[in-house]
CSV table of C-alpha atoms and ligand atoms in Angstrom, one decimal:
chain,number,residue,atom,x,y,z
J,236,UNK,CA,100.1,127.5,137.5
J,237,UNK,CA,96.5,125.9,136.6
J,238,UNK,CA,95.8,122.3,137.9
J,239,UNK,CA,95.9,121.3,134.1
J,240,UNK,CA,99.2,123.2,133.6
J,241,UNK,CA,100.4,121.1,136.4
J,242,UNK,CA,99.1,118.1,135.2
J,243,UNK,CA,101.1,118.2,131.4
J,244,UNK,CA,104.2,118.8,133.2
J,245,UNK,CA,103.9,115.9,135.3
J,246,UNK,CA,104.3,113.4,132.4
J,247,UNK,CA,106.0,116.2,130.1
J,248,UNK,CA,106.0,116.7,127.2
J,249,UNK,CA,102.9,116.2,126.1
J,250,UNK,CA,102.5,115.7,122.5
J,251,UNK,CA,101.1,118.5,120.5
J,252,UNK,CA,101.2,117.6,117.2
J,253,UNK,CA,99.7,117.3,113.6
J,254,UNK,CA,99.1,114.0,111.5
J,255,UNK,CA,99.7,113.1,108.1
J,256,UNK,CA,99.7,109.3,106.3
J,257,UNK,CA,102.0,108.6,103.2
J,258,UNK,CA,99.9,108.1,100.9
J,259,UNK,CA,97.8,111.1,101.4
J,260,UNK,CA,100.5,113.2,101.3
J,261,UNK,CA,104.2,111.4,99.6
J,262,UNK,CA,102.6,111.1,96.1
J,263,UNK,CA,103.5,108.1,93.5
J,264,UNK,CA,102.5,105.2,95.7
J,265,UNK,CA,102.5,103.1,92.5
J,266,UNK,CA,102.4,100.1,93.6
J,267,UNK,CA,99.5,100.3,96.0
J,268,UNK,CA,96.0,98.8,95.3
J,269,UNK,CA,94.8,102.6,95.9
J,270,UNK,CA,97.2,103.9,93.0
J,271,UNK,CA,95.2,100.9,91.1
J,272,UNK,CA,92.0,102.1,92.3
J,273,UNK,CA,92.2,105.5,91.5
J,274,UNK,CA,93.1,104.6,88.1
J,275,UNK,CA,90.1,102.6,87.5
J,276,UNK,CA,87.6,104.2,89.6
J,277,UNK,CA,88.5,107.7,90.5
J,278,UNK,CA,89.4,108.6,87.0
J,279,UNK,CA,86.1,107.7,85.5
J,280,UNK,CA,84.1,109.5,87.9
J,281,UNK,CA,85.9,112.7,87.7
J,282,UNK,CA,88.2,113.1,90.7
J,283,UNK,CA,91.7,114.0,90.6
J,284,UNK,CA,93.7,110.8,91.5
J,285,UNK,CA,96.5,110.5,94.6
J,286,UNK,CA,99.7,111.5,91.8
J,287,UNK,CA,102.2,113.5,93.2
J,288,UNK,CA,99.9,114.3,96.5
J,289,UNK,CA,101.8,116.5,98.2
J,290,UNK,CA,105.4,115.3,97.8
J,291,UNK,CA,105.9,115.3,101.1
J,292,UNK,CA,108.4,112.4,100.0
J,293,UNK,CA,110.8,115.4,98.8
J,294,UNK,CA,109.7,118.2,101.0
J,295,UNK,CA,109.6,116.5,104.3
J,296,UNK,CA,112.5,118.6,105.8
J,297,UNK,CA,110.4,121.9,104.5
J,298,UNK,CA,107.2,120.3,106.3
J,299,UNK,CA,109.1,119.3,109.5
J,300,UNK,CA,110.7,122.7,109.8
J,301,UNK,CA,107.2,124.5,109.3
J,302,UNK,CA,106.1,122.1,112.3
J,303,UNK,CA,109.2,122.8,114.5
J,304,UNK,CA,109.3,126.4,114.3
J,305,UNK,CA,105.8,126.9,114.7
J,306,UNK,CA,106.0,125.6,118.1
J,307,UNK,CA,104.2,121.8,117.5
J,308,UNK,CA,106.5,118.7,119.4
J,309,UNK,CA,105.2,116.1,117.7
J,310,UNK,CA,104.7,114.3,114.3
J,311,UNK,CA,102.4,111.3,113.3
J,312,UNK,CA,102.6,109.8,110.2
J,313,UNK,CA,102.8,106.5,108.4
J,314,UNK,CA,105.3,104.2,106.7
J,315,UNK,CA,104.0,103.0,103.5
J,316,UNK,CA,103.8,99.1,103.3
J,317,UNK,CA,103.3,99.1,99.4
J,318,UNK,CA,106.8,101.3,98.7
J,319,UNK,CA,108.5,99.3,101.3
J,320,UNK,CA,107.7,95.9,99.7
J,321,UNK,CA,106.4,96.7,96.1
J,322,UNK,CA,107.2,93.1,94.9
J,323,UNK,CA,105.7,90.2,97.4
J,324,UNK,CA,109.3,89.2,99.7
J,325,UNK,CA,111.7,91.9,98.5
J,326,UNK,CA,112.6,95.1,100.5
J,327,UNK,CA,113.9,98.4,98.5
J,328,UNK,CA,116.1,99.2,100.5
J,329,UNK,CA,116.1,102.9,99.7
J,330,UNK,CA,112.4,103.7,100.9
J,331,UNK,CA,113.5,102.1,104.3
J,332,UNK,CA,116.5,104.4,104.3
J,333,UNK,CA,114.4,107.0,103.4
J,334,UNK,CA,112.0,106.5,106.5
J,335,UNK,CA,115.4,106.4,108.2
J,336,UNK,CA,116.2,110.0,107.0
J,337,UNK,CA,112.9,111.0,108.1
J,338,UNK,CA,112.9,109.7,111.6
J,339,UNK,CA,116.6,111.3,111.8
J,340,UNK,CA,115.8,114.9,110.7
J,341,UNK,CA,112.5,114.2,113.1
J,342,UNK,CA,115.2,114.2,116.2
J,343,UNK,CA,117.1,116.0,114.6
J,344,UNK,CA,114.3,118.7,115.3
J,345,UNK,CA,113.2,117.5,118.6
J,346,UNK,CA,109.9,116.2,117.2
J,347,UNK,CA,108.8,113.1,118.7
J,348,UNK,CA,107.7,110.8,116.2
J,349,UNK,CA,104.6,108.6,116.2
J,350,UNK,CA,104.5,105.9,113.8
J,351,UNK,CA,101.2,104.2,112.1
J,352,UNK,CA,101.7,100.9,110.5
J,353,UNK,CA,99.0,100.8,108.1
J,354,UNK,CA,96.6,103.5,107.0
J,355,UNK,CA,94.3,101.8,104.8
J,356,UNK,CA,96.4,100.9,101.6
J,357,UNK,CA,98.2,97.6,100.7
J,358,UNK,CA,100.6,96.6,98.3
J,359,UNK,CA,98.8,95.9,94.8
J,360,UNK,CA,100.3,92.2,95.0
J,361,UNK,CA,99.0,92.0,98.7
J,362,UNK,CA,95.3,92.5,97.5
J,363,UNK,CA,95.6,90.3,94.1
J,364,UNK,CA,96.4,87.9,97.0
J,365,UNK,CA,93.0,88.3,98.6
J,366,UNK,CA,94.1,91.7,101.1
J,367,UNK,CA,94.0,90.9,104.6
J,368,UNK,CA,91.8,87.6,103.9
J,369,UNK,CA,94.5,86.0,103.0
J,370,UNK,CA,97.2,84.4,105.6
J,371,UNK,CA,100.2,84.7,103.6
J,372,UNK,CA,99.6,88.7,103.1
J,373,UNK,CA,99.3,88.7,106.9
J,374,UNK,CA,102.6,87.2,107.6
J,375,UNK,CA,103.9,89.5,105.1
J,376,UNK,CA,102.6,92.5,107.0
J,377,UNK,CA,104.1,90.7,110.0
J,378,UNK,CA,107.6,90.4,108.5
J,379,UNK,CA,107.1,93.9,107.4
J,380,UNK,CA,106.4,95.3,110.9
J,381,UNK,CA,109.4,93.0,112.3
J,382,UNK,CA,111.4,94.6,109.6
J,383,UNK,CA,110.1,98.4,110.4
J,384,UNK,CA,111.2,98.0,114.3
J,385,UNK,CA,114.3,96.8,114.3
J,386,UNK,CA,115.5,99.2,112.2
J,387,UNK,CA,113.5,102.0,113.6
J,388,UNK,CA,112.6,101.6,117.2
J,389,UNK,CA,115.2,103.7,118.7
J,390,UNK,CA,113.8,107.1,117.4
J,391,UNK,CA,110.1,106.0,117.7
J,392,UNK,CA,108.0,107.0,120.5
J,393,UNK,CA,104.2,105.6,119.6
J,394,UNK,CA,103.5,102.6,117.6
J,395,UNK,CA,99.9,102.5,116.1
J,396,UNK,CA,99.9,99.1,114.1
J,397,UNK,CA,96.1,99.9,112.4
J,398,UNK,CA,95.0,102.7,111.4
J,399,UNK,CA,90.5,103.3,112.0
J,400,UNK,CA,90.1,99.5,111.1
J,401,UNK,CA,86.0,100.0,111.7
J,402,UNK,CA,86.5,102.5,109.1
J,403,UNK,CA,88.2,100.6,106.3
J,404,UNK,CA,85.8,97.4,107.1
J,405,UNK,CA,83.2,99.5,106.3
J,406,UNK,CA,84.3,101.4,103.3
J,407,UNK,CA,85.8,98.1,101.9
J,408,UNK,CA,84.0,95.8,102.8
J,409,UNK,CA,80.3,96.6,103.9
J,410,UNK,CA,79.8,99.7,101.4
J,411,UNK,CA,82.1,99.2,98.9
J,412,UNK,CA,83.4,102.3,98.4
J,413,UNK,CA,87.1,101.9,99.0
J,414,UNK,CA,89.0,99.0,98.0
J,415,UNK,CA,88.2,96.0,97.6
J,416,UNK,CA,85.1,97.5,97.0
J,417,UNK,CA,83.3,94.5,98.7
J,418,UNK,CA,79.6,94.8,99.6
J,419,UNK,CA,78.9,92.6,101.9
J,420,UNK,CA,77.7,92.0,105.9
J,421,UNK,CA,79.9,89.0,106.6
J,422,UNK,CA,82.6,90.1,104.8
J,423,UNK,CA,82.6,93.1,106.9
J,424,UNK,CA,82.2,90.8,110.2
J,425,UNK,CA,85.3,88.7,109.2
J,426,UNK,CA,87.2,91.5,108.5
J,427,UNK,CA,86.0,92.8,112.5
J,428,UNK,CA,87.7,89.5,113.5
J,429,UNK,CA,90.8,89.5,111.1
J,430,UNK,CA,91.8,92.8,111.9
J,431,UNK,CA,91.2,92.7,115.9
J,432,UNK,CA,93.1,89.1,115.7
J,433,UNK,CA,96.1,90.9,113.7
J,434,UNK,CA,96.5,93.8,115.8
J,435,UNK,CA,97.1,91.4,119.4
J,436,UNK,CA,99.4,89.6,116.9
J,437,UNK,CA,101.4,92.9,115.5
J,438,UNK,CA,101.5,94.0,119.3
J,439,UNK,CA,103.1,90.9,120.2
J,440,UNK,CA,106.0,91.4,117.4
J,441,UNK,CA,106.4,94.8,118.4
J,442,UNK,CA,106.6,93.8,122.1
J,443,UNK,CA,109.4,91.4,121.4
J,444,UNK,CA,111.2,94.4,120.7
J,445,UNK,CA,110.2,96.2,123.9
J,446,UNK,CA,108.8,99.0,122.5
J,447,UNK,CA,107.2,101.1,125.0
J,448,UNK,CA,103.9,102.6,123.1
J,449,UNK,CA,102.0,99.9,121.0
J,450,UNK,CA,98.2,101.0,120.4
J,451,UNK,CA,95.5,101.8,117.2
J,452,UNK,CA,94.2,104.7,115.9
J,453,UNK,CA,91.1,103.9,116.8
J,454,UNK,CA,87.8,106.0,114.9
J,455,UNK,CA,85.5,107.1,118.0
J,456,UNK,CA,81.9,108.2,117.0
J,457,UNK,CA,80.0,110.5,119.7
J,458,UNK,CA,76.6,109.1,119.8
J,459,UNK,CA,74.1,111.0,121.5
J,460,UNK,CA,70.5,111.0,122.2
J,461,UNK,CA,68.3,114.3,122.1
J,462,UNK,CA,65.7,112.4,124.1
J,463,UNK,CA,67.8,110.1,126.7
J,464,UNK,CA,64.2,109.5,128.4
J,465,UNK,CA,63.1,107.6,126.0
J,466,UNK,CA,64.5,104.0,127.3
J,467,UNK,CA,64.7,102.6,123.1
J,468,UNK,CA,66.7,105.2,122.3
J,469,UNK,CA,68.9,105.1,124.9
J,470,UNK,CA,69.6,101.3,124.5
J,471,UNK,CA,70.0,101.6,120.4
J,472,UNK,CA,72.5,104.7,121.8
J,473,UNK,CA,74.6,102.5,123.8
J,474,UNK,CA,74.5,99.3,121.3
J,475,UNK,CA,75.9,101.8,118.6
J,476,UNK,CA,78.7,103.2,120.7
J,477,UNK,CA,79.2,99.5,122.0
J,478,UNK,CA,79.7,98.3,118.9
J,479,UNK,CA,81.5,101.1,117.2
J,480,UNK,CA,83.4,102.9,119.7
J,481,UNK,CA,84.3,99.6,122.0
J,482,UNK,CA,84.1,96.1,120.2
J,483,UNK,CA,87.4,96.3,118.8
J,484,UNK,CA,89.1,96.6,122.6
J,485,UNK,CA,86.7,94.0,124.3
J,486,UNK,CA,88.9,91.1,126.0
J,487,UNK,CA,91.8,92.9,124.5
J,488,UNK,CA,92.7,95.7,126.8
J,489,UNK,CA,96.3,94.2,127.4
J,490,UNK,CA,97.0,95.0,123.7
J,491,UNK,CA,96.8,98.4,123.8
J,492,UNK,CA,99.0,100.6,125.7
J,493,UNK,CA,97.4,103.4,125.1
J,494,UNK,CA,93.9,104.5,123.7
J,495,UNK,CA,94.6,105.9,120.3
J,496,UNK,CA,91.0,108.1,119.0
J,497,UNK,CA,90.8,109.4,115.8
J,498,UNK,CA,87.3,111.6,116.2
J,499,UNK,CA,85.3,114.1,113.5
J,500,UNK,CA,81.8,112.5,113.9
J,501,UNK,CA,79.0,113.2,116.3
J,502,UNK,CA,75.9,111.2,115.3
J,503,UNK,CA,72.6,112.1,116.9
J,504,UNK,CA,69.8,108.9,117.9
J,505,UNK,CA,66.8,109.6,117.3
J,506,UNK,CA,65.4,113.0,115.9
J,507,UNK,CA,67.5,116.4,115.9
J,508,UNK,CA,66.3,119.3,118.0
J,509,UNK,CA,69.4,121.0,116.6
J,510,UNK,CA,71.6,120.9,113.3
J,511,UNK,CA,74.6,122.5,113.5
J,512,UNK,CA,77.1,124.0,111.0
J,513,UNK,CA,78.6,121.3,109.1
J,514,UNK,CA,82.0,121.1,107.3
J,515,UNK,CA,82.7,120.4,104.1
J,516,UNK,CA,82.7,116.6,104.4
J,517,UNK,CA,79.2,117.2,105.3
J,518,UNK,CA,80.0,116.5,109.5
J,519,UNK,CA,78.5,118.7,111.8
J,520,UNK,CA,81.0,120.3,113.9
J,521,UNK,CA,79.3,120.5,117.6
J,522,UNK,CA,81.6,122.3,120.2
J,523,UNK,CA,83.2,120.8,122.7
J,524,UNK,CA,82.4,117.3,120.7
J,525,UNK,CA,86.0,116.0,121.5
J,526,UNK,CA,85.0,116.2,125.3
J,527,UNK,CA,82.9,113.5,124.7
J,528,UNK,CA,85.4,111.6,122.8
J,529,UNK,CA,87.8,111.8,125.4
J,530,UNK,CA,85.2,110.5,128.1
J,531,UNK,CA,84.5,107.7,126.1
J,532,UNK,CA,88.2,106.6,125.5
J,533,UNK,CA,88.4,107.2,129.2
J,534,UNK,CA,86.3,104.0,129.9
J,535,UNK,CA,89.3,102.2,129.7
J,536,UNK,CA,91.4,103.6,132.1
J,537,UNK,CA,94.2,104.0,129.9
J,538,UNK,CA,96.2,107.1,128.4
J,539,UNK,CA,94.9,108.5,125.8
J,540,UNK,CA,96.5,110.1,122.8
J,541,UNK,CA,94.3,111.9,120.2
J,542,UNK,CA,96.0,110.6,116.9
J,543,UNK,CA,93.4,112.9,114.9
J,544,UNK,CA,91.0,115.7,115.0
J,545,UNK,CA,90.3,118.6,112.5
J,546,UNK,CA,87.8,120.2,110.2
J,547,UNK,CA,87.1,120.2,106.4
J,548,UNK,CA,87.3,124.0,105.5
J,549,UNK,CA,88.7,126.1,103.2
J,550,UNK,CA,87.5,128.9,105.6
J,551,UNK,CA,90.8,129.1,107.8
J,552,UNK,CA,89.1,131.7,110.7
J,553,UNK,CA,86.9,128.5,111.3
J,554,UNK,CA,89.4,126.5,111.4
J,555,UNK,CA,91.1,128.7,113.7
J,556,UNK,CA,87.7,128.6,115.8
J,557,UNK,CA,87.5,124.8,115.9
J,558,UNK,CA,91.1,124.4,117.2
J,559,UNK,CA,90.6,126.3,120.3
J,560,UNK,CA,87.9,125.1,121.0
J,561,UNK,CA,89.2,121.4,120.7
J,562,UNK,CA,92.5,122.5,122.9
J,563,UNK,CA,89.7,123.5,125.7
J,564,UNK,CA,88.5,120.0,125.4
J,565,UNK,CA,91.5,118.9,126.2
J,566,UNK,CA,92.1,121.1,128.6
J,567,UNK,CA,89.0,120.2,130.9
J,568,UNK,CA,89.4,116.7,130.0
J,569,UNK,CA,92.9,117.1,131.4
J,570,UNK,CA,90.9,118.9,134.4
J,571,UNK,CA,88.6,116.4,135.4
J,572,UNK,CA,91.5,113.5,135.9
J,573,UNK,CA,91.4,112.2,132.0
J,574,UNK,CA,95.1,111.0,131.5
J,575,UNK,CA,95.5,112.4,127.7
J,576,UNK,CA,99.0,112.7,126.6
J,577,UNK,CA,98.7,114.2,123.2
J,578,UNK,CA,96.7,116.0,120.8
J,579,UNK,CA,97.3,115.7,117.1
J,580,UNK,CA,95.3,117.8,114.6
J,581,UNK,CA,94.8,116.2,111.1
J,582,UNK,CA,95.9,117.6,109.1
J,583,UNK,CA,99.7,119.1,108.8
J,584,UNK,CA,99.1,119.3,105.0
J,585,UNK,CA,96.3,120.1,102.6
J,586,UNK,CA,95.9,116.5,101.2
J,587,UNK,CA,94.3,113.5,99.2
J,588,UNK,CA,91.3,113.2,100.6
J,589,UNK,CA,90.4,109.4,99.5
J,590,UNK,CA,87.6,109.1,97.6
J,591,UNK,CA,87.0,112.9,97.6
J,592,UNK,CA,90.3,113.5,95.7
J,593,UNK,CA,91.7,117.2,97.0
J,594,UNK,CA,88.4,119.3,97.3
J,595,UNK,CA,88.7,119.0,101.1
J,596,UNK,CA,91.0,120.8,102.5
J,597,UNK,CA,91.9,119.9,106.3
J,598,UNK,CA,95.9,121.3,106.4
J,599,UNK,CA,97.6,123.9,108.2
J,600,UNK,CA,99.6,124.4,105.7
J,601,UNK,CA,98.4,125.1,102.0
J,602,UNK,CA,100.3,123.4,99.2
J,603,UNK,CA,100.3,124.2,95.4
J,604,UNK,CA,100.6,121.3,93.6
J,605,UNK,CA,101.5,122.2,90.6
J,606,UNK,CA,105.0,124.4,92.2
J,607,UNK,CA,104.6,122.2,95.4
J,608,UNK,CA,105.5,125.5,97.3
J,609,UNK,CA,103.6,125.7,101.1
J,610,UNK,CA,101.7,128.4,102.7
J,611,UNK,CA,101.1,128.1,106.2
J,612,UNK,CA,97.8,128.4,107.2
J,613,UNK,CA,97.2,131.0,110.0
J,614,UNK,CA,95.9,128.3,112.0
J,615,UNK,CA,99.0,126.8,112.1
J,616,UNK,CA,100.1,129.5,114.4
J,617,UNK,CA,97.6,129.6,116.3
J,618,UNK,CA,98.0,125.8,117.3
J,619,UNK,CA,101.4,126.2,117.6
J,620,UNK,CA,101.0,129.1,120.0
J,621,UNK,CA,98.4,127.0,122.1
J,622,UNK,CA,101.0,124.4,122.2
J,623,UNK,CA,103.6,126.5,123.0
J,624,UNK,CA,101.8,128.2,126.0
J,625,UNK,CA,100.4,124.7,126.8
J,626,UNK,CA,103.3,122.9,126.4
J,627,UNK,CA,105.0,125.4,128.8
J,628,UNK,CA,107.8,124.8,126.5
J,629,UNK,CA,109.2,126.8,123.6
J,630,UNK,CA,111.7,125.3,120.7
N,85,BGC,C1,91.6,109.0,108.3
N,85,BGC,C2,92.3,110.0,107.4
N,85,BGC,C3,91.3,110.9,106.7
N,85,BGC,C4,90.6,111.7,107.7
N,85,BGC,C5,89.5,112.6,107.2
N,85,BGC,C6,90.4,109.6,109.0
N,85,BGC,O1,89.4,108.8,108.9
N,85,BGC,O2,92.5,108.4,109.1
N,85,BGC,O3,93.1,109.3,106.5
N,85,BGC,O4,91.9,111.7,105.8
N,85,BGC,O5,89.9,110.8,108.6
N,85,BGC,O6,88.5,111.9,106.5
C-alpha cells in the first residue's frame, strides 16, 4: 500500500465528494433577495434568471443515487435560509422537513453530509432590513442556525456556517455586482468585520450543541510571483495572500475546526512569462494549482477539507483532465504530511451560475431543464473511480 494510501485509511473515510448550494441548484427560491435581483437586474441584461435551476428540490433522491453509485462518499450542500424563514420569525415547517428527508435518504445512502449555512443569499425581508448590517437580521440567522442543529445535528458531519465571505464582500459590497449591489471601500471593510465577528459567534451556537466539525468555506487565491527576486513584488505577493487568503482566520484559529478552501483562482504578481489555457469563466487553469492551495491552508496546522474545486467547461475530456490532476494534488499533499480529509469537486450538477445565469457549465452531471432529466458526465466516473480506488472502499 502507498504511504498516502496508508495515510486515508488512518482517519478513514476520507471524503470524496461533490458540492452543490440550494439556490444554485433547488430552483424557486422566491423569497430570496437573489430571486429579487434576478428579476430586476438579470432580466434586463439578458441572462436567464435562477427559476426552476435544477430542481434538485424534487430530484434529490435521483442526484444522491447518481453520487452513490458512482462511487463518491460524500455530499456538500446548503440549507436555504430564505425558504426556511420566508417571513421575518416564522418557520415553514415543511422546508425544514424537507432538509430532514434529505439528510435521511443521505444516510440512507451512506453519504456523509456536509452542511453550509449560508451561500451568499438572504431572505428578501432580511436585506429590506439592511442584510447583514443590520443586528436584528443577525440574530435571526442565529435563531436560524440554532434551529437547523437541533434538528439536524445527528446526521451531519461538517458544519460550514459562511460560505467564501471575501467573495460576497467583494461582489456586494466593493463591486457591486451581486446584491446589495453596494460600491463602496468601507462598506466592504465593515462587512470583513461583520462577517468574521458572526462566524466566532455562529461557531459558538453550534458548539453548544457539540457538534464536532464547525469551519467556513473559505475562497483561497494562489498568488504567485514570476519574478520572486524582485523584493516589491514579493512583499505586494505576500500582502495579497495575507490579506485574502489569511485575514479572515487571524486571532481566530480556535473558531475553526477545520480549514475549509474553496480554490479556482491562481493570480500572477507582476508580469506573466506564461498564460495558460483558461476556462470558460475566463480563470486559467494551471496544473497542480491546488497543491499550492493546500500548502497555504496548511499554514494553520489544521485539517483541511477542500469544500470546492472544478472547471468551467463544456469540454468534458478537459474536465476529465483537470480532475486527475487535482486528485494528484491531493495525493502529494497527502504525501508530504498535509492532513486533508476531503476533496469535493464543484460541481455535482450543471447549475446557476450567479451572475453568469447557466452558460457555465461546471457539473458532472448534465441536466435538461426544460424535461429536468440528468446525464452523467463521463467525468463523473472518472472521479468516482479515483475515489473508489482512493478511498480503498467500494459502495
Ligand atoms: C461559489 C459557488 C460558485 C463557484 C463558481 C464559488 O465561488 O461558492 O457558488 O458557483 O465558486 O463560481
Amino acid at each position: 500500500m502507498t504511504k498516502w494510501r496508508a495515510a486515508l485509511n488512518d482517519r478513514s473515510p476520507f471524503l470524496w465528494g461533490a458540492a452543490i448550494s440550494a439556490h444554485q441548484t433547488e430552483g424557486r427560491n422566491v423569497n430570496s433577495d437573489w430571486w429579487r435581483f434576478e428579476q430586476d437586474v438579470l432580466r434586463e441584461r439578458g441572462i436567464e434568471t435562477s427559476g426552476d435551476a435544477a430542481d434538485h428540490w424534487h430530484h434529490f433522491r435521483e442526484d444522491i443515487d447518481l453520487l452513490a453509485k458512482t462511487g463518491l462518499n460524500a455530499l456538500r450542500f446548503s440549507i436555504e435560509w430564505a425558504k426556511v424563514e420566508p417571513v421575518m420569525g416564522s418557520y415553514d415547517q415543511r422546508v425544514l422537513d424537507h432538509y430532514d428527508e434529505v439528510l435521511a435518504y443521505l444516510s440512507k445512502k451512506r453519504i456523509t453530509a456536509c452542511v453550509t449555512l449560508w451561500h451568499f443569499t438572504l431572505p428578501a425581508w432580511a436585506s429590506e432590513h439592511g442584510g447583514w448590517n443590520s443586528r436584528i437580521v443577525r440574530k435571526r440567522f442565529y435563531a436560524y442556525i440554532e434551529t437547523c442543529v437541533r434538528r439536524f445535528r445527528s446526521r451531519v458531519h461538517t458544519w460550514s456556517t459562511l460560505n467564501e465571505p471575501m467573495v460576497y464582500l467583494m461582489e456586494g459590497y466593493r463591486w457591486g455586482t451581486w446584491p446589495p449591489r453596494t460600491r463602496s471601500r468601507w462598506q466592504a471593510l465593515r462587512m470583513f468585520l461583520v462577517l468574521r465577528s458572526m462566524h466566532r459567534h455562529c461557531y459558538a451556537v453550534l458548539k453548544r450543541h457539540e457538534v464536532a466539525r464547525v469551519g467556513i468555506a473559505k475562497s483561497i487565491i494562489v498568488f504567485e510571483c514570476t519574478h520572486a527576486a524582485n523584493v516589491f513584488r514579493s512583499i505586494k505577493r505576500m500582502l495579497k495572500n495575507w490579506v485574502w487568503n489569511k485575514s479572515f482566520f487571524t486571532f481566530a484559529k480556535r473558531f475553526h475546526d477545520y480549514i475549509g478552501i474553496n480554490f479556482y483562482i491562481t493570480e500572477t504578481v507582476g508580469p506573466k512569462r506564461i498564460t495558460h489555457e483558461k476556462d470558460d469563466m475566463g480563470w486559467e487553469v494551471r496544473p497542480h494549482g491546488l497543491g499550492a492551495a493546500l500548502r497555504e491552508a496548511w499554514t494553520h496546522r489544521k485539517p483541511i477539507y477542500v469544500l470546492e474545486n472544478g472547471i468551467a467547461t463544456q469540454n468534458d475530456e478537459r474536465r476529465i483532465a483537470y480532475i486527475r490532476s487535482r486528485v494528484t494534488d491531493v495525493r502529494r499533499a497527502l504525501e508530504e504530511g498535509i492532513d486533508v480529509r476531503g476533496y469535493f469537486y464543484w460541481s455535482l450538477l450543471d447549475n446557476f451560475e450567479w451572475d453568469k445565469g447557466y452558460a457555465k457549465r461546471f457539473g458532472l452531471i448534465a441536466v435538461n431543464r426544460t424535461s429536468m432529466e440528468r446525464e452523467p458526465k463521463p467525468s463523473l466516473r472518472t472521479f468516482g473511480d479515483l475515489a473508489r480506488k482512493h478511498a480503498g472502499r467500494s459502495h
